[in-house]
Short mmCIF file of C-alpha atoms in Angstrom, two decimals:
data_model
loop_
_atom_site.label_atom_id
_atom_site.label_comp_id
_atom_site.label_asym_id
_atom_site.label_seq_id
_atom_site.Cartn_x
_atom_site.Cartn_y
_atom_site.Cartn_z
CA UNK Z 867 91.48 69.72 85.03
CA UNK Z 868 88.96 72.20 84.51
CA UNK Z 869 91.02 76.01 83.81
CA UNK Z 870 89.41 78.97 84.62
CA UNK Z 871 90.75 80.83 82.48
CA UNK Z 872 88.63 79.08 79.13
CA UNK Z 873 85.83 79.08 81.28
CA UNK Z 874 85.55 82.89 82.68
CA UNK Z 875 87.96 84.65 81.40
CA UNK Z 876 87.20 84.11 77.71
CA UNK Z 877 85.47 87.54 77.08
CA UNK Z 878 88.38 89.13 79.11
CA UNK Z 879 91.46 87.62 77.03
CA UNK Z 880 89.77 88.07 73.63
CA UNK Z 881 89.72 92.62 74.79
CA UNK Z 882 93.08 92.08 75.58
CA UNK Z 883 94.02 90.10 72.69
CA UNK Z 884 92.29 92.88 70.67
CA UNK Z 885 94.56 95.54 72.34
CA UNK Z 886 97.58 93.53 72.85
CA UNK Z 887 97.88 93.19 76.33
CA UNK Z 888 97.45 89.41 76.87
CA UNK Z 889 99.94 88.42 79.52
CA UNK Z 890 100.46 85.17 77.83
CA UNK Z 891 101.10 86.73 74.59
CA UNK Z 892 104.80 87.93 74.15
CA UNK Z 893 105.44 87.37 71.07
CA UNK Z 894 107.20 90.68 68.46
CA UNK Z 895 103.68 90.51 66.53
CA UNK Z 896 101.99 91.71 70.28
CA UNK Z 897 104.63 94.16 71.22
CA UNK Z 898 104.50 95.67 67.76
CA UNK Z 899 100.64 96.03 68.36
CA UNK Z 900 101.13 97.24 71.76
CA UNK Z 901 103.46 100.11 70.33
CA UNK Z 902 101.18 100.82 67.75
CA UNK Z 903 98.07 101.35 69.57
CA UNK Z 904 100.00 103.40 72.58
CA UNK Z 905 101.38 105.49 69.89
CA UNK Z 906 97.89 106.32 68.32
CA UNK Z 907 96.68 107.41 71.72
CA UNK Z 908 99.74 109.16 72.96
CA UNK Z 909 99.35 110.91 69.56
CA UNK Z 910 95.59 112.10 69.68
CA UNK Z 911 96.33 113.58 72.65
CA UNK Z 912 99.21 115.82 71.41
CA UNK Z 913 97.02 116.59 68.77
CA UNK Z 914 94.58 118.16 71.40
CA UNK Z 915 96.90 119.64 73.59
CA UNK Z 916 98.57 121.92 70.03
CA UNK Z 917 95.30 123.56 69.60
CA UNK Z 918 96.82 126.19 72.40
CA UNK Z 919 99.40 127.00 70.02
CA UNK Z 920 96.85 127.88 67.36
CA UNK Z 921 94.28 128.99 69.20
CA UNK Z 922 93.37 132.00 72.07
CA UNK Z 923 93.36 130.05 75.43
CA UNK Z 924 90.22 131.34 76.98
CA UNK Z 925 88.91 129.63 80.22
CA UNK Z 926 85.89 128.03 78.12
CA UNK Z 927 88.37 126.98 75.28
CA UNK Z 928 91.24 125.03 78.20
CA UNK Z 929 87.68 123.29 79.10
CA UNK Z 930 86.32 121.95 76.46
CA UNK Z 931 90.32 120.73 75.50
CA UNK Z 932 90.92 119.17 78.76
CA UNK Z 933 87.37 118.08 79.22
CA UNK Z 934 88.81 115.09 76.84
CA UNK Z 935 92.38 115.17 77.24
CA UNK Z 936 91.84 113.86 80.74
CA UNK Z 937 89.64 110.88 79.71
CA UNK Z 938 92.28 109.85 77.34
CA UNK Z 939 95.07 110.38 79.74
CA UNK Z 940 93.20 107.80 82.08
CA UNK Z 941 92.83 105.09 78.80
CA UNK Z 942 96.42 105.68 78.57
CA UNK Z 943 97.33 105.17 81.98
CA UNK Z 944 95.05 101.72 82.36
CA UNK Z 945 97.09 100.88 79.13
CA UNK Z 946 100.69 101.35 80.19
CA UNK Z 947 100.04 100.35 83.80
CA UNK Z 948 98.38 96.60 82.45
CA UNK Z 949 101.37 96.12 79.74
CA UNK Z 950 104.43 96.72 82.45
CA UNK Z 951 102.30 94.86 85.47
CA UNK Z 952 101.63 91.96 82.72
CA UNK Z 953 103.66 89.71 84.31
CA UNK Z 954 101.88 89.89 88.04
CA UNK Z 955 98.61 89.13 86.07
CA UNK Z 956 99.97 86.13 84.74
CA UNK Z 957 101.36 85.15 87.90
CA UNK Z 958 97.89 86.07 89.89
CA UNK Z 959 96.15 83.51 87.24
CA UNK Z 960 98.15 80.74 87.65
CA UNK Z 961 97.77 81.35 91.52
CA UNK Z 962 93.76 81.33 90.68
CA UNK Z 963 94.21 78.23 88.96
CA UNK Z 964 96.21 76.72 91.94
CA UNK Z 965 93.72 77.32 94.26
CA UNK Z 966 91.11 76.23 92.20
CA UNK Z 967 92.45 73.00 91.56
CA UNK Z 968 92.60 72.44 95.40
CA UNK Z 969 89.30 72.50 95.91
CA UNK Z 970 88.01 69.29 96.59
CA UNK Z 971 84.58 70.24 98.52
CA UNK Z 972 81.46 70.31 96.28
CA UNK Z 973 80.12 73.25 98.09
CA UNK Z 974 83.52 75.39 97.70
CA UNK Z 975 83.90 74.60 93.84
CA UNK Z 976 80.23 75.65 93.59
CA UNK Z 977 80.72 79.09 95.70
CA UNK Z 978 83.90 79.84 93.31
CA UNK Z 979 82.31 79.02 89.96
CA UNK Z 980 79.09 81.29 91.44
CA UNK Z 981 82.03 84.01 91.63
CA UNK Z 982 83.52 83.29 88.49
CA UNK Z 983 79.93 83.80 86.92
CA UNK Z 984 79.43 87.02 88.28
CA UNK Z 985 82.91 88.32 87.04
CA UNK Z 986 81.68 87.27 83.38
CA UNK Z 987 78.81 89.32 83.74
CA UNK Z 988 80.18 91.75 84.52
CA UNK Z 989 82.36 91.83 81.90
CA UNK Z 990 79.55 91.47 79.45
CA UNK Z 991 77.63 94.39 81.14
CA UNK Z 992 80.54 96.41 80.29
CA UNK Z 993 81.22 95.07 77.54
CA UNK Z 994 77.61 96.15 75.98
CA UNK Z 995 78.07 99.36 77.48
CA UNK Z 996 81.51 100.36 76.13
CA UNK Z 997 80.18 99.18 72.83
CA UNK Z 998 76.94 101.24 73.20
CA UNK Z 999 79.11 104.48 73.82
CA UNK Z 1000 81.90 104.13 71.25
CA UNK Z 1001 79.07 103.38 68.35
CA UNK Z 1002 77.16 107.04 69.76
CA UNK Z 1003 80.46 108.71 70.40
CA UNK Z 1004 81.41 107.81 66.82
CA UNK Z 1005 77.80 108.68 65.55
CA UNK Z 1006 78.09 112.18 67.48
CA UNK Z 1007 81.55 112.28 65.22
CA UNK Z 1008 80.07 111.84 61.52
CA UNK Z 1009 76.35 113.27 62.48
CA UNK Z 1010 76.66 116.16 60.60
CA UNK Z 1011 78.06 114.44 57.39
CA UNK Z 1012 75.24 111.83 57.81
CA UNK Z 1013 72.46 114.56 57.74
CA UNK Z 1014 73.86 116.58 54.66
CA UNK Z 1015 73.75 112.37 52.49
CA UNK Z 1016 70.08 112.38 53.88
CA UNK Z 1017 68.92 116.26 53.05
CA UNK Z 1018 70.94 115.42 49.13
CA UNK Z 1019 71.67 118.62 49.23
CA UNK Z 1020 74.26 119.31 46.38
CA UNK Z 1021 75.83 122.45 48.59
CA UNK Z 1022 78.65 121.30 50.09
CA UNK Z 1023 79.24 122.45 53.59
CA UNK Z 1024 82.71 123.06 55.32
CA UNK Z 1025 83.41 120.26 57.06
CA UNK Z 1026 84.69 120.24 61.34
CA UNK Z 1027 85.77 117.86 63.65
CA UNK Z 1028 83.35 117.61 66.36
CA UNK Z 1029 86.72 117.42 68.67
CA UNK Z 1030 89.24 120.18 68.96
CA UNK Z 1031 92.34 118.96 67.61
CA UNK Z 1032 95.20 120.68 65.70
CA UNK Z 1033 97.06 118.34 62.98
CA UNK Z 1034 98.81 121.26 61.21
CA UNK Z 1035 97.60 120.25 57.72
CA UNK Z 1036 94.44 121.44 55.53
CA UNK Z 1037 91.44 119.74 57.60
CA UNK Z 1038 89.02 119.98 55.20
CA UNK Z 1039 91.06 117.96 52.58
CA UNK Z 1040 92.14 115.55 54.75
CA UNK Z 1041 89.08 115.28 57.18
CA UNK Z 1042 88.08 111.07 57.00
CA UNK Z 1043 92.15 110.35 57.16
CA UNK Z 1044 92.00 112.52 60.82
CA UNK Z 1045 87.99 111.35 61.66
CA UNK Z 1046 90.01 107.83 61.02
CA UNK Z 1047 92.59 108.70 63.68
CA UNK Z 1048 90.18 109.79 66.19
CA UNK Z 1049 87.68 106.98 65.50
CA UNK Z 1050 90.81 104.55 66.12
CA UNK Z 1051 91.88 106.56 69.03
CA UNK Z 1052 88.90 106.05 70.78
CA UNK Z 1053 88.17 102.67 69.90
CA UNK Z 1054 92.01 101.66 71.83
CA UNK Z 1055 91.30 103.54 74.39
CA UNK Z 1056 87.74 102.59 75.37
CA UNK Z 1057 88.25 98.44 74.56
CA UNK Z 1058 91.70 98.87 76.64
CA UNK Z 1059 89.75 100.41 79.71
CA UNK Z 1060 87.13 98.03 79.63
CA UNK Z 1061 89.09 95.01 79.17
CA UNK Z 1062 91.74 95.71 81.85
CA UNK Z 1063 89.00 96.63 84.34
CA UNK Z 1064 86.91 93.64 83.47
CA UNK Z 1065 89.89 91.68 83.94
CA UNK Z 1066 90.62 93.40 87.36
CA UNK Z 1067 87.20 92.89 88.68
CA UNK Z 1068 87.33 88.88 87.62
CA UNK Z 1069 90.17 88.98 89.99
CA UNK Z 1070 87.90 90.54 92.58
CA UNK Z 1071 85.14 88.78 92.21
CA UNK Z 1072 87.59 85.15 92.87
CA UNK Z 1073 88.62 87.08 96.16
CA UNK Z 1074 85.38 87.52 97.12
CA UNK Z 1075 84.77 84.14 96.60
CA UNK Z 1076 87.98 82.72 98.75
CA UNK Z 1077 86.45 84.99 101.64
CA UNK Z 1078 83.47 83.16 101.32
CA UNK Z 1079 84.60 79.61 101.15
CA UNK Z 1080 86.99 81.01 104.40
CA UNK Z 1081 83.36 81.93 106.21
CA UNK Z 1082 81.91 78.19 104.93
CA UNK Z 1083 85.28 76.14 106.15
CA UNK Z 1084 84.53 78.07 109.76
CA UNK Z 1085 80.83 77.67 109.51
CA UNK Z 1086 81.20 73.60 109.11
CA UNK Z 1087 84.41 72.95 110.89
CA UNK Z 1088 82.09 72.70 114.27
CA UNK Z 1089 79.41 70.98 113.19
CA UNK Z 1090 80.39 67.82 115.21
CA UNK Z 1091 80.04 68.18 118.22
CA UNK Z 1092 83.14 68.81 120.37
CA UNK Z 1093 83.06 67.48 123.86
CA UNK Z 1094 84.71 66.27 126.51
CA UNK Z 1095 84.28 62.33 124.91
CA UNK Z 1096 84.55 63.27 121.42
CA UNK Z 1097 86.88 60.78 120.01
CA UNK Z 1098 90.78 61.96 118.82
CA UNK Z 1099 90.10 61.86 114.79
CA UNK Z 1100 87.25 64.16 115.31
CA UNK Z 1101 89.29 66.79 116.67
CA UNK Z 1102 91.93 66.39 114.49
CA UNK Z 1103 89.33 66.97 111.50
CA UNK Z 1104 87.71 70.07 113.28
CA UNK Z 1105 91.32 71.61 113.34
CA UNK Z 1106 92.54 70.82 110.25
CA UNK Z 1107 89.44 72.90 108.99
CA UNK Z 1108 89.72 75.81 111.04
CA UNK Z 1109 93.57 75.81 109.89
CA UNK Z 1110 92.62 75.39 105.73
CA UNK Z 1111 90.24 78.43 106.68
CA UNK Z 1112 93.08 80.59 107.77
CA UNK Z 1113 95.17 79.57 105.21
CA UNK Z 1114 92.57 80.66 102.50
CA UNK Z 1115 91.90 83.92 104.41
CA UNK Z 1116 95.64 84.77 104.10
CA UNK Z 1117 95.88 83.36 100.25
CA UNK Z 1118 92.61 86.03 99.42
CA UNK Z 1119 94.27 88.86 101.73
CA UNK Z 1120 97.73 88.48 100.03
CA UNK Z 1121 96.34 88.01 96.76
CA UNK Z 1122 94.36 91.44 97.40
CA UNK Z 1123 97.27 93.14 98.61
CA UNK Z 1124 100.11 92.02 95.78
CA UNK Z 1125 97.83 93.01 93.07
CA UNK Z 1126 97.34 96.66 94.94
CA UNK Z 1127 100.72 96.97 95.36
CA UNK Z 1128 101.57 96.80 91.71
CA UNK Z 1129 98.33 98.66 90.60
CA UNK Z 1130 98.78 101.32 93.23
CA UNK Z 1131 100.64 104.14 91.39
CA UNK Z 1132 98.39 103.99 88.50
CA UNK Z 1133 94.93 104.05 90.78
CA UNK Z 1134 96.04 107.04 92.10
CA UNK Z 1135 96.29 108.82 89.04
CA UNK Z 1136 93.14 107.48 87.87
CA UNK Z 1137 91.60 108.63 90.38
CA UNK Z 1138 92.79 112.12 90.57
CA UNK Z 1139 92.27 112.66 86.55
CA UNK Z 1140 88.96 110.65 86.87
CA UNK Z 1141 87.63 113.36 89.32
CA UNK Z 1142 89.16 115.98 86.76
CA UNK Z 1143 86.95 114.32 83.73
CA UNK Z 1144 83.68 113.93 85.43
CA UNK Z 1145 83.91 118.21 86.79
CA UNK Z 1146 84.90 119.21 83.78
CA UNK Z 1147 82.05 117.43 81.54
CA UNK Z 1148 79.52 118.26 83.88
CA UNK Z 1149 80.54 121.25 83.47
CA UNK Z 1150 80.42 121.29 79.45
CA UNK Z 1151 76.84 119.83 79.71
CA UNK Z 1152 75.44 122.94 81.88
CA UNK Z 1153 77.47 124.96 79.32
CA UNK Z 1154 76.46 123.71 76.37
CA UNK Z 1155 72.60 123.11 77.55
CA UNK Z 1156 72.73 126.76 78.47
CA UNK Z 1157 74.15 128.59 75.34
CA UNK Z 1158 74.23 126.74 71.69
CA UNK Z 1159 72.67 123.82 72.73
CA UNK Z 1160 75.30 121.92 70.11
CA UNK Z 1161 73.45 118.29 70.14
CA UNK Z 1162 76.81 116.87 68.88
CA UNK Z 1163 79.23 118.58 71.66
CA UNK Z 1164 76.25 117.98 74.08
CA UNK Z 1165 76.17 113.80 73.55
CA UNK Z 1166 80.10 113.97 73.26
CA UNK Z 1167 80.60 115.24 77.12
CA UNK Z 1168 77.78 113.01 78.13
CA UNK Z 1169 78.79 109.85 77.30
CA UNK Z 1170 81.87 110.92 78.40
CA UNK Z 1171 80.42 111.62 81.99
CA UNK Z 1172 78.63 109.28 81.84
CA UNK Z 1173 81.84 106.72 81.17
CA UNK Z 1174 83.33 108.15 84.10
CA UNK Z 1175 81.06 108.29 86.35
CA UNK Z 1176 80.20 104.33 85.81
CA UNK Z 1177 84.09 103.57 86.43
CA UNK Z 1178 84.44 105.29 89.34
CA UNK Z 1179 80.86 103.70 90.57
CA UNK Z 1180 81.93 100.24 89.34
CA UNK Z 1181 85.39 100.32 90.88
CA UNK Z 1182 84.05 101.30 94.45
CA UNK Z 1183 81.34 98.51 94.01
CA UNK Z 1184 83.88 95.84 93.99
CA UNK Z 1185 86.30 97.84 96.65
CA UNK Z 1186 82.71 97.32 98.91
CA UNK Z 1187 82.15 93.62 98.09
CA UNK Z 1188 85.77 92.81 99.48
CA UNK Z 1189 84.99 94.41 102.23
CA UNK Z 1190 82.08 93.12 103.35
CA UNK Z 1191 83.21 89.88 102.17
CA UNK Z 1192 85.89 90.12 104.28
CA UNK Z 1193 83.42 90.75 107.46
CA UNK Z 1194 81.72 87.63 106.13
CA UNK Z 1195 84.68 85.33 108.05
CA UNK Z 1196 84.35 87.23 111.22
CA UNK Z 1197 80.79 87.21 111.45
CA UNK Z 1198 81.22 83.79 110.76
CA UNK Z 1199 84.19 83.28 113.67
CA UNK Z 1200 82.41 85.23 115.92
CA UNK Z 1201 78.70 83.27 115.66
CA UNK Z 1202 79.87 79.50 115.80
CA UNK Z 1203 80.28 77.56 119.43
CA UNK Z 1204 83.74 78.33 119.62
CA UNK Z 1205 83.61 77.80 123.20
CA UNK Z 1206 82.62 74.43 123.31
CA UNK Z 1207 86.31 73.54 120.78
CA UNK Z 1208 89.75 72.20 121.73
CA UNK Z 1209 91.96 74.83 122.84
CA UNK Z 1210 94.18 74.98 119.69
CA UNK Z 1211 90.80 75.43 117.62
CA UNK Z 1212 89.89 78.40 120.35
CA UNK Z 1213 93.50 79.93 119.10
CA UNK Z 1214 93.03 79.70 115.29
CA UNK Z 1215 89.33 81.27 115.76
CA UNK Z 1216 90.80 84.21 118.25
CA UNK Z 1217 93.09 84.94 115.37
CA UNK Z 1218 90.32 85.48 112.71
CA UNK Z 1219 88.17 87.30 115.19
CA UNK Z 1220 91.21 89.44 116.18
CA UNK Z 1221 91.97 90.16 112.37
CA UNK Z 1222 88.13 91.05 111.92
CA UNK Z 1223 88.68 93.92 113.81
CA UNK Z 1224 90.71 95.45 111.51
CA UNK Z 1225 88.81 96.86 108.72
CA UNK Z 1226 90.47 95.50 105.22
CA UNK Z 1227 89.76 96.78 102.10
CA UNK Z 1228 91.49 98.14 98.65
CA UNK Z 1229 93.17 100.73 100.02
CA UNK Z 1230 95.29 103.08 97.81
CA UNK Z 1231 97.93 105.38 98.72
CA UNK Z 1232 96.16 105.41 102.32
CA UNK Z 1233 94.17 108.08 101.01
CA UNK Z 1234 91.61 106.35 99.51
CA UNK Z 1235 89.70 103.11 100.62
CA UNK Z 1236 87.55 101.47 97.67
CA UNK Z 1237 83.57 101.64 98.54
CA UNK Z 1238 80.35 102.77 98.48
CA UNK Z 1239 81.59 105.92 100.51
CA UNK Z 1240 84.53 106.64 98.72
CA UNK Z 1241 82.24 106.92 95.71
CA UNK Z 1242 80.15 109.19 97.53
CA UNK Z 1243 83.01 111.42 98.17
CA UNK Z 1244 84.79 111.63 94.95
CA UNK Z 1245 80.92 112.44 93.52
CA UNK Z 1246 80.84 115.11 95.67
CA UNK Z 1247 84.32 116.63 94.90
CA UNK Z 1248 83.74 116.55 91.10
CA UNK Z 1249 80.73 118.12 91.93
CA UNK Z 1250 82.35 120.57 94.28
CA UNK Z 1251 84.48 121.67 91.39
CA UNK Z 1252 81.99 121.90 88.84
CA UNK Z 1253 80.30 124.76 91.35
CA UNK Z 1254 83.16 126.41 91.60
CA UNK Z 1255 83.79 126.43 87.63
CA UNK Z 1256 80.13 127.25 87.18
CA UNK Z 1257 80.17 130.04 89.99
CA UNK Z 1258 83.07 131.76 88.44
CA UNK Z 1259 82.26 131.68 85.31
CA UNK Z 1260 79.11 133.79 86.51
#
């Protein structure tokens, strides 16, 4: 028995491993990492948020603050919201495996394993990516304290956290013990992100492939020829694989709609604070770019756009392929002979066709429907309320 999760989610469980979120790790030693890590990010974010107490809260000050206090707040959502729902993900896998192990078609194993490729590169993609931004987020961090080893100057400069954070304790003496912090903060919180959304696209991407082994059951279950002759075990074969492509149709809808339902809170959020983020740093670029023209703050609140903006593009990528994936089967319902099948064949393929009509996708909160257009739309309102930032601060 092959199991998929050795073979493409490897990548995936070694992230979680890392960050202690590995549904089939319960042990005291992952719990006691889980605790440790959430407290390191709930902490860097209090951290951030005291600098009002110590500081004068202009408009530009609550921006630049926030402009990263959001971003965290959505690592620590993705965090929480994987370590409670830990158990559904286990129980999603072994349903993945189930169905896997059922295939028996040639074709069908290769159209899941074709799925099960993509979702690992994916995962690499992002995987590069995430590790590309935390190594120039970090280098943004310790620039400064780079360039003053390579001038060997001997004058010793005062040393500043390129993020606004208030510890309450001398930070010049104690400035690599809080760069440390930081450093480790964002480390959590980036690897967390990225390996609970890789995981949650690999999840996708096996839908997608169910909706397409659905289309290929339809697509061959008429390929003899039904007539008025054809003999008894012909028919019986037709149905039987008009009725496994209904049952796999429901298995990939279901599947879709349980892992939703458990996920549905927390999208929400993201969604709202992922907006937030993306304004906000667009905003600090035009700032920045504008006035000091700080190289350090300036590749801070890019990569942190940029972060963002590849989330929210990546998630609605994947809310698209269900979809059309899902108009795969009636497309494929709607262009085979069904006219020329038995009458209980005619029924099965009426109820596909009739369920085609209803668009499907992953829909959250009703508000918002995962795709290309919903991207569009939450581009534009960041972008809305950049222009209103940007106008009033004229």
């Amino acid at each position: 028995m092959i199991s998929i999760e050795d073979r493409y989610f490897s990548l995936s469980r070694i992230l979680l491993l890392v960050v202690g979120l590995w549904p089939y790790q319960k042990s005291k030693l992952a719990r006691l990492q889980f605790i440790c890590f959430f407290s390191i990010l709930i902490i860097f974010i209090i951290f951030q948020l005291t600098t009002f107490i110590t500081s004068k809260c202009t408009a530009n000050f609550v921006i630049k603050v926030l402009s990263l206090v959001f971003v965290c707040i959505c690592m620590i959502i993705k965090y929480y919201s994987f370590f409670i729902n830990s158990e559904s993900i286990r129980y999603l896998m072994e349903q993945l495996q189930r169905i896997y192990d059922d295939l028996e078609d040639s074709n069908e194993i290769a159209i899941i394993e074709k799925y099960g490729r993509y979702a690992k590169c994916y995962t690499a993609i992002l995987i590069t990516f995430i590790i590309c931004s935390v190594c120039m987020f970090t280098g943004a961090l310790i620039w400064p304290d780079i360039l003053q080893i390579i001038s060997f100057t001997n004058k010793s400069r005062p040393r500043q956290l390129q993020i606004l954070t208030e510890y309450f304790i001398d930070q010049e003496k104690y400035f690599y013990y809080l760069l440390l912090h930081i450093n480790a903060a964002i480390c959590i919180g980036l690897t967390s992100t990225v390996a609970t959304g890789t995981m949650l696209i690999a999840y996708f991407q096996y839908m997608c492939g169910m909706f397409i082994i659905a289309s290929y059951r339809i697509q061959n279950a008429l390929k003899i020829q039904i007539s008025q002759d054809i003999i008894v075990q012909n028919k019986k074969l037709a149905h039987s694989r008009i009725k496994s492509a209904v049952d796999i149709h429901r298995k990939a809808m279901e599947f879709c709609i349980y892992l939703i339902s458990k996920f549905e809170i927390s999208f929400f959020f993201l969604i709202i604070f992922g907006v937030m983020t993306l304004s906000l740093n667009i905003f600090r670029i035009f700032q920045i770019a504008s006035s000091t023209c700080n190289a350090d703050e300036l590749s801070i609140s890019f990569i942190i756009g940029s972060i963002s903006l590849l989330y929210m593009f990546v998630a609605n990528l994947v809310g698209q392929e269900i979809t059309d994936h899902y108009n795969y089967i009636y497309i494929a319902a709607y262009k085979i002979r069904w006219y020329i099948a038995a009458p209980n064949i005619q029924k099965l393929l009426l109820l596909l066709i009739q369920r085609g009509n209803k668009t499907f996708g992953l829909n959250i909160g009703g508000l918002f429907i995962a795709s290309i257009q919903c991207f569009a739309t939450l581009a534009n309102t960041s972008l809305s309320y950049f222009t209103v930032m940007y106008s009033v601060r004229q």
